[in-house]
Short mmCIF file of C-alpha atoms in Angstrom, two decimals:
data_model
loop_
_atom_site.label_atom_id
_atom_site.label_comp_id
_atom_site.label_asym_id
_atom_site.label_seq_id
_atom_site.Cartn_x
_atom_site.Cartn_y
_atom_site.Cartn_z
CA MET A 769 -7.01 -20.44 -11.04
CA LEU A 770 -6.31 -19.21 -7.62
CA SER A 771 -8.67 -16.46 -6.58
CA ASP A 772 -7.09 -15.72 -3.29
CA LEU A 773 -3.92 -16.52 -1.07
CA HIS A 774 -3.41 -16.41 2.54
CA ILE A 775 0.10 -16.75 3.90
CA ALA A 776 1.21 -16.88 7.58
CA ASN A 777 4.42 -17.18 8.99
CA PHE A 778 6.06 -18.13 5.56
CA ARG A 779 9.50 -16.15 5.14
CA GLY A 780 8.97 -12.84 5.90
CA PHE A 781 5.10 -12.71 5.77
CA GLU A 782 3.33 -12.75 9.11
CA ASP A 783 -0.21 -12.63 7.90
CA LEU A 784 -0.94 -11.76 4.32
CA HIS A 785 -4.25 -12.03 2.61
CA LEU A 786 -4.37 -11.43 -1.28
CA GLU A 787 -7.98 -11.54 -2.62
CA ASN A 788 -9.20 -10.94 -6.14
CA LEU A 789 -6.37 -12.25 -7.97
CA GLY A 790 -6.50 -12.14 -11.60
CA ARG A 791 -5.29 -14.36 -14.40
CA VAL A 792 -2.12 -12.38 -14.66
CA ASN A 793 -0.75 -10.78 -11.65
CA LEU A 794 2.32 -8.49 -11.70
CA VAL A 795 4.04 -8.55 -8.29
CA VAL A 796 5.81 -5.27 -7.30
CA GLY A 797 7.68 -4.24 -4.12
CA LYS A 798 10.87 -2.56 -3.26
CA ASN A 799 13.99 -5.08 -2.77
CA ASN A 800 13.59 -7.79 0.02
CA THR A 801 9.61 -7.19 0.28
CA GLY A 802 9.01 -10.92 -0.49
CA LYS A 803 8.36 -10.99 -4.19
CA THR A 804 10.30 -14.36 -4.55
CA ALA A 805 9.01 -15.60 -1.49
CA LEU A 806 5.45 -15.12 -2.66
CA LEU A 807 6.33 -17.25 -5.82
CA GLU A 808 7.88 -20.02 -3.57
CA ALA A 809 4.71 -19.92 -1.72
CA ILE A 810 2.54 -20.56 -4.69
CA VAL A 811 4.80 -23.31 -5.84
CA LEU A 812 4.47 -25.27 -2.72
CA LEU A 813 0.79 -24.84 -2.39
CA ALA A 814 -0.30 -25.60 -5.82
CA ASP A 815 2.26 -28.28 -6.55
CA PRO A 816 3.82 -29.60 -3.26
CA SER A 817 5.56 -32.25 -5.28
CA GLN A 818 7.90 -29.44 -6.59
CA THR A 819 9.16 -29.23 -2.88
CA GLU A 820 12.48 -31.01 -3.52
CA SER A 821 13.47 -28.68 -6.65
CA LEU A 822 12.28 -25.30 -4.79
CA PRO A 823 15.75 -24.53 -3.62
CA GLY A 824 17.19 -23.03 -6.77
CA LEU A 825 14.04 -22.62 -8.58
CA PHE A 826 14.24 -18.97 -8.05
CA ARG A 827 17.53 -18.41 -6.14
CA ASP A 828 21.12 -19.32 -6.59
CA HIS A 829 21.30 -22.94 -5.39
CA PRO A 830 22.24 -23.02 -1.74
CA GLY A 831 24.24 -25.98 -1.49
CA ASP A 832 23.35 -27.38 1.76
CA VAL A 833 19.35 -26.99 1.26
CA VAL A 834 18.40 -28.10 4.59
CA GLN A 835 20.19 -25.57 6.70
CA ARG A 836 20.60 -22.72 3.82
CA TYR A 837 17.03 -23.10 2.40
CA TYR A 838 14.45 -25.10 4.10
CA ARG A 839 15.38 -23.98 7.33
CA TRP A 840 14.61 -20.48 6.44
CA LEU A 841 11.02 -21.02 5.01
CA ARG A 842 8.99 -20.65 8.10
CA LYS A 843 9.11 -17.44 9.58
CA ASP A 844 11.75 -17.09 12.38
CA ASP A 845 10.48 -17.50 16.01
CA SER A 846 6.98 -18.30 14.50
CA ASP A 847 4.32 -20.46 16.58
CA PRO A 848 5.03 -23.84 15.01
CA GLU A 849 1.30 -24.68 14.27
CA ARG A 850 0.72 -21.30 12.65
CA SER A 851 3.15 -21.40 9.43
CA LEU A 852 0.88 -22.08 6.46
CA ILE A 853 -0.30 -21.16 2.87
CA ASP A 854 -3.90 -21.70 1.74
CA THR A 855 -6.40 -20.80 -0.76
CA SER A 856 -10.20 -21.28 -1.16
CA VAL A 857 -11.25 -23.63 -4.02
CA ASN A 858 -15.03 -24.08 -4.95
CA GLY A 859 -15.96 -23.35 -1.10
CA GLU A 860 -13.14 -25.51 0.06
CA ARG A 861 -9.94 -24.39 2.01
CA LEU A 862 -7.03 -26.12 0.79
CA VAL A 863 -4.37 -25.68 3.42
CA LEU A 864 -0.54 -26.41 3.18
CA SER A 865 1.19 -26.26 6.46
CA LEU A 866 4.79 -26.14 7.57
CA TYR A 867 6.11 -27.43 10.86
CA PRO A 868 9.45 -27.67 12.63
CA SER A 869 10.97 -30.98 11.70
CA LYS A 870 9.80 -33.61 14.24
CA TYR A 871 7.11 -31.43 15.74
CA LEU A 872 4.55 -33.66 14.73
CA THR A 873 4.44 -37.23 16.17
CA GLU A 874 4.45 -40.10 13.64
CA GLU A 875 0.62 -40.46 13.98
CA GLY A 876 -0.02 -36.81 13.48
CA MET A 877 1.66 -37.02 10.02
CA LEU A 878 0.23 -40.27 8.66
CA LYS A 879 -0.62 -40.19 4.99
CA LEU A 880 -0.72 -36.31 5.10
CA CYS A 881 3.12 -35.77 4.90
CA ARG A 882 4.13 -34.51 1.56
CA PHE A 883 8.01 -33.63 2.36
CA ARG A 884 10.01 -33.88 5.18
CA ASN A 885 13.85 -33.21 5.98
CA ALA A 886 15.97 -32.34 8.87
CA ALA A 887 14.53 -28.75 8.76
CA LEU A 888 10.83 -29.11 7.90
CA ASP A 889 7.81 -31.28 7.61
CA ILE A 890 5.41 -29.65 4.86
CA LEU A 891 1.77 -31.25 4.86
CA ARG A 892 -1.23 -30.68 3.09
CA ALA A 893 -4.15 -32.76 3.48
CA PRO A 894 -5.57 -34.89 0.65
CA SER A 895 -7.12 -32.82 -1.84
CA LYS A 896 -8.50 -33.15 -5.75
CA TYR A 897 -7.23 -29.80 -6.32
CA SER A 898 -3.59 -29.36 -7.37
CA TRP A 899 -2.24 -27.46 -10.20
CA THR A 900 0.59 -27.76 -12.89
CA VAL A 901 3.29 -25.28 -12.17
CA ARG A 902 6.14 -24.30 -14.21
CA ALA A 903 8.58 -21.47 -12.96
CA LEU A 904 10.81 -19.32 -15.24
CA SER A 905 13.43 -17.59 -13.46
CA VAL A 906 16.31 -15.46 -14.67
CA HIS A 907 18.43 -18.07 -12.49
CA ASN A 908 17.55 -21.57 -13.58
CA ARG A 909 16.89 -21.74 -17.09
CA SER A 910 19.20 -24.23 -18.96
CA ALA A 911 19.70 -24.41 -22.68
CA ASN A 912 18.40 -27.89 -22.76
CA GLU A 913 15.45 -27.03 -20.76
CA VAL A 914 14.47 -24.23 -23.21
CA VAL A 915 15.05 -26.70 -26.11
CA ALA A 916 12.67 -29.10 -24.62
CA ALA A 917 10.06 -26.57 -23.80
CA TYR A 918 10.54 -25.06 -27.36
CA SER A 919 10.05 -28.82 -29.06
CA LYS A 920 6.64 -29.14 -27.30
CA ALA A 921 5.66 -25.67 -28.04
CA VAL A 922 5.99 -26.29 -31.92
CA SER A 923 4.98 -29.60 -32.18
CA PRO A 924 1.16 -28.62 -32.97
CA LYS A 925 0.87 -27.68 -36.52
CA GLY A 926 1.56 -23.76 -36.91
CA GLY A 927 3.54 -23.88 -33.55
CA GLU A 928 6.69 -22.28 -34.96
CA GLU A 929 4.76 -19.75 -37.10
CA GLN A 930 2.98 -18.91 -33.60
CA ILE A 931 6.10 -18.25 -31.68
CA GLU A 932 8.20 -16.31 -34.65
CA ARG A 933 4.92 -13.83 -34.79
CA LEU A 934 5.45 -13.40 -31.25
CA LEU A 935 9.27 -12.73 -31.49
CA GLN A 936 8.74 -10.29 -34.51
CA THR A 937 7.04 -8.07 -32.62
CA VAL A 938 10.11 -7.63 -30.40
CA ASP A 939 12.96 -8.02 -33.21
CA GLY A 940 11.73 -7.50 -36.78
CA ARG A 941 14.76 -9.11 -38.15
CA ILE A 942 13.34 -12.40 -37.04
CA GLN A 943 12.09 -14.54 -39.92
CA THR A 944 12.20 -18.07 -38.63
CA VAL A 945 13.02 -19.90 -35.52
CA ARG A 946 13.68 -23.45 -35.92
CA LEU A 947 15.47 -26.46 -33.93
CA ALA A 948 18.66 -27.36 -35.46
CA THR A 949 21.57 -29.83 -34.59
CA ASP A 950 25.17 -29.28 -33.98
CA GLY A 951 27.97 -31.19 -34.94
CA GLN A 952 27.51 -33.46 -31.79
CA GLY A 953 23.99 -34.11 -32.49
CA ASN A 954 22.64 -31.79 -29.79
CA LEU A 955 19.58 -29.85 -30.46
CA PHE A 956 19.69 -26.13 -30.12
CA ILE A 957 17.37 -23.10 -31.42
CA ALA A 958 18.53 -21.40 -34.25
CA VAL A 959 17.09 -18.07 -35.61
CA ASP A 960 16.99 -16.60 -39.13
CA ILE A 961 17.55 -12.86 -38.73
CA GLY A 962 18.56 -12.42 -42.60
CA LEU A 963 22.30 -13.41 -42.29
CA SER A 964 23.90 -15.89 -44.56
CA GLU A 965 22.93 -18.63 -42.00
CA ARG A 966 20.86 -19.23 -38.89
CA VAL A 967 22.18 -17.91 -35.91
CA PRO A 968 22.04 -19.92 -32.44
CA ILE A 969 19.74 -18.18 -30.10
CA LEU A 970 21.98 -17.69 -27.16
CA GLN A 971 24.23 -15.55 -29.61
CA ILE A 972 21.12 -13.33 -30.48
CA GLY A 973 20.45 -11.64 -27.07
CA GLN A 974 19.20 -12.28 -23.73
CA GLY A 975 15.97 -10.39 -24.31
CA VAL A 976 14.95 -12.88 -27.27
CA CYS A 977 16.19 -15.89 -25.54
CA ARG A 978 14.17 -14.91 -22.54
CA LEU A 979 11.13 -14.30 -24.38
CA VAL A 980 11.29 -17.92 -26.49
CA ALA A 981 11.88 -19.58 -22.87
CA ILE A 982 8.67 -17.76 -21.66
CA PHE A 983 6.43 -18.57 -24.77
CA SER A 984 8.06 -22.02 -25.13
CA GLU A 985 6.96 -22.62 -21.72
CA LEU A 986 3.72 -21.49 -21.64
CA LEU A 987 2.79 -22.90 -25.16
CA GLY A 988 4.75 -26.05 -24.71
CA HIS A 989 4.03 -27.31 -21.20
CA ARG A 990 0.89 -25.42 -20.67
CA PRO A 991 0.95 -25.10 -17.09
CA GLN A 992 -2.15 -24.15 -14.87
CA ILE A 993 0.27 -21.68 -13.31
CA ALA A 994 3.39 -20.07 -14.52
CA LEU A 995 5.63 -18.08 -12.41
CA ILE A 996 7.85 -15.82 -14.04
CA ASP A 997 10.50 -13.93 -11.94
CA GLU A 998 11.88 -10.47 -13.12
CA VAL A 999 9.83 -10.95 -16.31
CA GLU A 1000 11.22 -7.85 -17.87
CA ASN A 1001 14.99 -9.28 -17.59
CA GLY A 1002 16.95 -8.61 -20.39
CA ILE A 1003 14.05 -6.94 -22.57
CA HIS A 1004 14.30 -3.31 -23.61
CA HIS A 1005 11.51 -1.14 -22.28
CA THR A 1006 10.29 0.03 -25.55
CA VAL A 1007 9.32 -3.35 -26.76
CA LEU A 1008 7.59 -4.38 -23.46
CA PRO A 1009 4.10 -3.15 -24.79
CA GLN A 1010 4.42 -5.71 -27.74
CA VAL A 1011 5.74 -8.63 -25.07
CA TRP A 1012 2.58 -8.12 -22.85
CA LYS A 1013 0.33 -8.54 -25.61
CA GLY A 1014 1.62 -11.70 -26.42
CA ILE A 1015 1.89 -12.96 -22.94
CA ALA A 1016 -1.79 -11.43 -22.68
CA GLU A 1017 -2.75 -13.44 -25.88
CA VAL A 1018 -1.23 -16.52 -24.73
CA ALA A 1019 -2.23 -16.74 -21.18
CA GLU A 1020 -5.69 -16.49 -22.49
CA ARG A 1021 -5.26 -18.79 -25.22
CA VAL A 1022 -3.90 -21.74 -23.13
CA ASN A 1023 -5.89 -20.78 -20.04
CA VAL A 1024 -2.77 -20.41 -17.68
CA GLN A 1025 -2.71 -17.93 -14.54
CA ILE A 1026 0.61 -16.10 -14.35
CA PHE A 1027 2.12 -14.48 -11.14
CA ALA A 1028 5.28 -12.46 -12.42
CA THR A 1029 7.64 -10.07 -10.58
CA THR A 1030 9.03 -6.90 -11.62
CA HIS A 1031 11.09 -3.81 -10.73
CA SER A 1032 10.11 -1.99 -13.58
CA HIS A 1033 7.56 0.79 -14.04
CA GLU A 1034 7.57 0.37 -17.87
CA CYS A 1035 6.66 -3.28 -17.58
CA LEU A 1036 3.71 -2.27 -15.20
CA GLU A 1037 2.54 0.44 -17.55
CA ALA A 1038 2.85 -1.81 -20.49
CA ALA A 1039 0.98 -4.81 -18.98
CA HIS A 1040 -1.90 -2.38 -18.01
CA GLY A 1041 -1.86 -1.13 -21.40
CA ALA A 1042 -1.99 -4.59 -22.95
CA PHE A 1043 -4.83 -5.73 -21.01
CA ALA A 1044 -6.85 -2.72 -21.35
CA GLU A 1045 -6.89 -3.24 -24.94
CA ARG A 1046 -8.62 -6.90 -24.63
CA ALA A 1047 -12.32 -7.49 -24.22
CA SER A 1048 -11.62 -8.80 -20.82
CA TYR A 1049 -9.17 -6.99 -18.41
CA ASP A 1050 -8.14 -9.91 -16.14
CA PHE A 1051 -4.77 -8.11 -14.92
CA ARG A 1052 -4.11 -7.28 -11.33
CA VAL A 1053 -0.92 -5.87 -9.38
CA ILE A 1054 -0.04 -7.39 -6.20
CA GLN A 1055 1.85 -4.91 -4.11
CA LEU A 1056 4.09 -5.92 -1.29
CA TYR A 1057 5.73 -3.74 1.46
CA ARG A 1058 7.39 -3.81 4.49
CA VAL A 1059 6.74 -2.50 7.77
CA ASP A 1060 9.40 -3.08 10.29
CA GLN A 1061 10.04 -6.94 9.96
CA ARG A 1062 6.65 -7.62 8.35
CA THR A 1063 5.64 -7.86 4.83
CA GLY A 1064 2.07 -6.83 4.15
CA GLY A 1065 0.49 -6.64 0.37
CA ARG A 1066 -2.41 -5.90 -1.24
CA VAL A 1067 -4.08 -6.41 -4.71
CA LEU A 1068 -4.82 -3.44 -7.02
CA ASP A 1069 -7.52 -3.67 -9.73
CA ARG A 1070 -7.79 -1.99 -13.03
CA LYS A 1071 -9.27 1.06 -11.32
CA LEU A 1072 -6.49 1.63 -8.73
CA ILE A 1073 -3.97 0.79 -11.47
CA GLU A 1074 -5.24 3.59 -13.95
CA ALA A 1075 -5.64 5.96 -10.99
CA ALA A 1076 -2.05 5.32 -10.12
CA LEU A 1077 -1.00 5.82 -13.57
CA ALA A 1078 -2.87 9.00 -14.20
CA GLY A 1079 -1.74 10.27 -11.10
CA GLU A 1080 1.75 9.47 -11.64
CA ILE A 1081 1.69 7.37 -8.51
CA ASP A 1082 4.65 4.62 -8.30
CA LEU A 1083 3.21 1.52 -7.23
CA ARG A 1084 6.67 -0.38 -6.96
CA MET B 849 7.28 12.89 -12.02
CA ALA B 850 9.70 15.23 -10.65
CA THR B 851 13.25 14.96 -11.61
CA GLY B 852 15.79 14.47 -8.92
CA ARG B 853 13.18 14.63 -5.91
CA ARG B 854 12.00 11.47 -4.90
CA ILE B 855 8.93 10.89 -2.47
CA SER B 856 10.98 8.07 -0.84
CA ASP B 857 13.54 10.59 0.16
CA TYR B 858 11.30 12.62 2.31
CA SER B 859 9.49 11.68 5.59
CA CYS B 860 6.99 14.60 5.03
CA VAL B 861 4.47 14.51 2.03
CA LEU B 862 1.81 16.90 1.08
CA VAL B 863 -0.78 15.65 -1.33
CA VAL B 864 -2.46 18.09 -3.58
CA GLU B 865 -4.59 17.93 -6.45
CA GLY B 866 -2.83 19.36 -9.52
CA TYR B 867 0.37 20.71 -10.69
CA SER B 868 -0.66 24.41 -10.29
CA ASP B 869 -1.75 23.69 -6.84
CA LEU B 870 1.90 22.09 -6.26
CA LEU B 871 3.60 25.43 -7.49
CA PHE B 872 1.31 27.53 -5.17
CA TYR B 873 1.54 25.39 -2.12
CA ALA B 874 5.55 25.23 -2.56
CA GLU B 875 5.58 28.82 -1.94
CA ALA B 876 3.53 28.62 1.03
CA LEU B 877 5.68 26.27 2.57
CA GLU B 878 8.51 28.31 1.71
CA TRP B 879 6.92 31.30 3.60
CA VAL B 880 6.59 29.16 6.63
CA GLY B 881 9.81 27.77 6.26
CA VAL B 882 9.38 24.26 6.04
CA ALA B 883 9.70 23.49 2.09
CA ASP B 884 12.87 21.48 2.33
CA ARG B 885 11.44 19.00 4.33
CA VAL B 886 8.24 18.42 2.48
CA PHE B 887 7.73 16.51 -1.02
CA ILE B 888 4.73 17.63 -2.70
CA LYS B 889 3.08 15.40 -4.45
CA HIS B 890 0.13 16.42 -7.23
CA CYS B 891 -2.22 14.15 -8.90
CA ASN B 892 -2.86 15.55 -11.86
CA GLY B 893 -6.24 16.82 -10.81
CA ARG B 894 -9.34 16.17 -8.70
CA SER B 895 -10.40 13.24 -10.90
CA ASP B 896 -10.54 9.91 -9.08
CA LEU B 897 -8.51 11.65 -6.27
CA ASP B 898 -9.96 8.92 -3.78
CA LEU B 899 -8.39 5.97 -5.91
CA LYS B 900 -5.13 7.95 -6.26
CA LEU B 901 -5.01 8.41 -2.13
CA GLN B 902 -5.62 4.67 -2.15
CA ASP B 903 -2.87 3.97 -4.46
CA LEU B 904 -0.38 6.14 -2.39
CA ILE B 905 -1.34 5.34 0.98
CA ASN B 906 -0.38 1.78 2.29
CA PRO B 907 1.07 0.77 5.66
CA GLY B 908 4.50 0.55 3.92
CA PHE B 909 4.21 4.14 2.60
CA LEU B 910 3.10 5.39 6.16
CA ALA B 911 5.68 3.43 7.93
CA GLU B 912 8.52 5.83 6.25
CA LYS B 913 6.55 9.10 6.78
CA THR B 914 6.15 11.38 10.05
CA HIS B 915 3.76 13.71 8.15
CA MET B 916 1.16 13.09 5.59
CA GLY B 917 -0.93 15.90 4.77
CA VAL B 918 -3.69 16.32 2.12
CA ILE B 919 -4.88 19.41 0.69
CA VAL B 920 -8.33 19.45 -1.53
CA ASP B 921 -10.86 22.27 -2.87
CA ALA B 922 -14.15 22.70 -1.03
CA ASP B 923 -15.81 23.23 -4.46
CA GLN B 924 -19.58 23.44 -3.76
CA ASP B 925 -19.78 22.19 -0.40
CA ALA B 926 -16.84 22.47 2.44
CA GLU B 927 -18.26 20.29 4.91
CA VAL B 928 -19.11 17.44 2.38
CA ALA B 929 -15.31 17.66 1.22
CA GLU B 930 -14.08 17.73 4.64
CA LYS B 931 -16.26 14.71 5.77
CA ARG B 932 -15.46 12.65 2.68
CA PHE B 933 -11.68 13.09 2.70
CA ALA B 934 -11.50 12.74 6.45
CA SER B 935 -13.32 9.62 6.29
CA LEU B 936 -11.12 8.28 3.46
CA LEU B 937 -7.90 8.97 5.30
CA GLY B 938 -9.15 7.54 8.62
CA THR B 939 -9.78 4.37 6.51
CA LEU B 940 -6.45 4.10 4.64
CA THR B 941 -4.30 5.14 7.71
CA ARG B 942 -6.36 3.51 10.00
CA LYS B 943 -6.16 6.52 12.27
CA GLU B 944 -9.09 8.50 13.78
CA THR B 945 -9.24 11.44 11.18
CA PRO B 946 -11.72 13.80 12.61
CA GLY B 947 -11.44 16.37 10.08
CA CYS B 948 -9.51 19.57 9.16
CA GLY B 949 -6.28 19.76 11.06
CA TRP B 950 -3.57 17.28 12.29
CA THR B 951 -3.89 14.17 14.20
CA LYS B 952 -1.41 13.16 16.91
CA GLY B 953 0.84 10.14 17.11
CA SER B 954 3.04 8.90 14.09
CA PRO B 955 2.85 9.35 11.35
CA ARG B 956 0.63 12.53 11.69
CA ILE B 957 -2.07 12.99 9.08
CA GLY B 958 -3.34 16.23 7.95
CA LEU B 959 -6.49 17.39 6.04
CA TRP B 960 -7.17 21.22 4.84
CA VAL B 961 -9.81 21.87 2.64
CA ALA B 962 -9.37 25.22 0.65
CA PRO B 963 -10.60 27.92 0.94
CA GLY B 964 -10.51 27.12 4.50
CA ASP B 965 -13.15 28.19 7.40
CA GLY B 966 -15.71 25.83 5.90
CA LEU B 967 -16.21 27.80 2.81
CA GLN B 968 -17.05 26.69 -0.56
CA GLY B 969 -14.60 27.22 -3.33
CA GLU B 970 -11.10 26.39 -4.14
CA ILE B 971 -7.55 27.81 -3.36
CA GLU B 972 -8.12 30.82 -5.94
CA SER B 973 -10.96 31.85 -3.89
CA LEU B 974 -8.78 32.19 -1.05
CA VAL B 975 -6.20 33.88 -3.07
CA TRP B 976 -8.62 36.15 -4.25
CA LYS B 977 -10.15 37.23 -0.86
CA ALA B 978 -6.71 37.82 0.35
CA TRP B 979 -5.44 40.00 -2.65
CA SER B 980 -8.77 41.73 -2.96
CA SER B 981 -9.00 42.61 0.97
CA ASP B 982 -5.97 44.48 0.85
CA PRO B 983 -6.67 47.95 0.93
CA LYS B 984 -3.78 48.87 -1.56
CA ASN B 985 -5.50 46.75 -4.17
CA ALA B 986 -8.65 48.36 -4.04
CA ARG B 987 -8.27 49.97 -7.45
CA PRO B 988 -7.42 47.00 -9.56
CA LYS B 989 -9.75 44.83 -7.94
CA ALA B 990 -12.57 47.46 -9.02
CA CYS B 991 -10.99 46.83 -12.44
CA ILE B 992 -11.10 43.14 -12.24
CA GLU B 993 -14.65 43.19 -11.10
CA SER B 994 -15.71 45.67 -13.96
CA PHE B 995 -14.33 43.26 -16.50
CA MET B 996 -15.95 40.25 -15.42
CA ALA B 997 -19.33 42.15 -15.14
CA CYS B 998 -18.66 43.34 -18.60
CA MET B 999 -17.98 39.71 -19.84
CA SER B 1000 -21.06 38.35 -18.17
CA GLU B 1001 -23.26 41.11 -19.84
CA ALA B 1002 -21.70 39.88 -23.22
CA GLY B 1003 -22.71 36.18 -22.38
CA CYS B 1004 -19.39 35.00 -21.15
CA SER B 1005 -19.52 33.87 -17.73
CA ALA B 1006 -16.57 32.40 -15.83
CA ARG B 1007 -17.22 28.60 -14.72
CA SER B 1008 -15.37 29.37 -11.60
CA ARG B 1009 -15.56 33.14 -10.71
CA ASP B 1010 -12.84 33.28 -8.55
CA LYS B 1011 -10.30 31.41 -10.97
CA ALA B 1012 -11.05 33.82 -13.60
CA GLN B 1013 -10.44 36.74 -11.31
CA VAL B 1014 -6.86 35.52 -10.01
CA SER B 1015 -6.44 34.47 -13.67
CA SER B 1016 -7.21 38.12 -14.86
CA LEU B 1017 -5.10 39.56 -12.24
CA LEU B 1018 -2.02 37.22 -13.02
CA ALA B 1019 -2.49 38.06 -16.92
CA ILE B 1020 -1.17 41.79 -16.00
CA ARG B 1021 0.92 41.09 -13.00
CA ASN B 1022 2.71 37.98 -14.30
CA ASP B 1023 2.10 37.71 -17.73
CA GLU B 1024 5.16 35.54 -18.71
CA ASP B 1025 3.25 32.66 -16.84
CA PRO B 1026 -0.42 33.55 -15.76
CA ARG B 1027 -1.17 30.48 -13.42
CA LEU B 1028 -1.59 30.42 -9.88
CA GLY B 1029 1.75 28.83 -9.04
CA PRO B 1030 4.01 30.83 -11.05
CA GLY B 1031 2.15 34.04 -9.74
CA ALA B 1032 2.89 33.07 -6.12
CA ARG B 1033 6.45 32.56 -7.24
CA ALA B 1034 6.66 35.99 -8.57
CA GLY B 1035 5.55 37.30 -5.52
CA CYS B 1036 1.93 38.57 -6.53
CA PHE B 1037 0.43 37.41 -3.39
CA ASP B 1038 1.10 38.54 0.09
CA PHE B 1039 1.20 35.59 2.32
CA ALA B 1040 1.14 37.84 5.42
CA ARG B 1041 -2.40 38.47 4.90
CA PRO B 1042 -4.52 37.44 7.68
CA GLU B 1043 -6.81 35.47 5.09
CA PHE B 1044 -3.78 33.13 4.63
CA ALA B 1045 -3.48 32.39 8.37
CA SER B 1046 -5.53 29.10 8.32
CA LEU B 1047 -3.54 27.69 5.37
CA LEU B 1048 -0.21 28.67 7.04
CA GLU B 1049 -1.07 27.40 10.42
CA PHE B 1050 -1.91 23.89 8.59
CA LEU B 1051 1.14 24.07 6.74
CA LYS B 1052 3.38 24.74 9.95
CA GLY B 1053 2.19 21.31 11.23
CA PHE B 1054 4.76 19.75 8.93
CA GLY B 1055 7.49 21.07 11.39
CA ARG B 1056 5.66 19.91 14.57
#
């Protein structure tokens, strides 16, 4: 797990230090404070091999990725040598640096280069540490990807029942969730909600689809780090407590660290409630805020989260 | 959270301990003529107030404010309360916050410890002192003190004498809602009394 994160001159972050991260971290902040940028930074640092898939991972695909995406990763006008994302792992500092394209000589890059294009060179020193990272965004989830994740999630014995149990807390009509095949032999996920036949999941509702995607991703791919943008999207606030209980249980069971963003107070409250019931409270709120053109942030632990809720202080 | 008014819409914020305090200080702000520019944030009580202030105050929050004031009760020791919260505010705002009063610069950070003037107690202590010092209240004051003495002899002593005295007064003067804030709203207390001068001078800081 990442225990801390430092981001310098990346997107709107000038110098952000986040320490004491938890297993599940809920990122809050006003619009344009860098919630999505934080997720992007984590992808780059933890799994640089995903750099080429970064455009479109959390945002609508920009088309010309060089000029309309990678060019904007380094903070505008920042020192060429000071755009980096790093973390500490077992006493070592793991650093990923972003340089303007062609800033370093060929010798300077040597074996370190991970990714380069006309906008950027992204380098990380060789390290035994990397993490499998999966991202779930409201933007990028295709039906086939969900089916693939679901297939993996249900392949162990009891896998289908596990997902059904998680979904039943949200919609009591759900009896079974199974893979089915259409007339062209394409796989899709079908849900039995007590009608004369099973219903394709895309016809049930966005919230249930999103939950199937989230739980399938966690249980199927079992990443070490999962990033969920707008976690509450499509989910009614009244079922958020059950959803978060499910996320808390699965996160611990498959040993995944989660970073999720939200705009919802109910989501924050529900997440805190879910972890407060567990033997180990491994939940943090990462609060981002803007001061002029700079983004800052801090990590709030249980005491601060509880005090904020008790004092009706809006952390978003 | 208050319906309709949002903290983000105001450049001036006054943080108080509880809801009853909020209503009282709203009347005081009205008296000094700055109520329309100040959002009062109550913290549902003194419990964990340090943590609640940490939650509320971050650089992004401060960047949007011109004035941030905090009023706390002295309780047993005004000096301790003043030092504790001045130190906390200094850490959270990264401004030198020497004690009661307002800092210079932007945003201005203010601290006031009730009942004021370095005395122990709470806002009810100030209210009682102001009300009971008014010569026209001499007789009802005597009645209330007599009631308190009688209760004490009967084995019923109040945890907070000043709070009990004010509540007793309001039980008669504003029986529909005998709490401090509604009592202030009903005009039971005269903010022109000299005893309120320190508080009102502090609240005027929101207009400077």
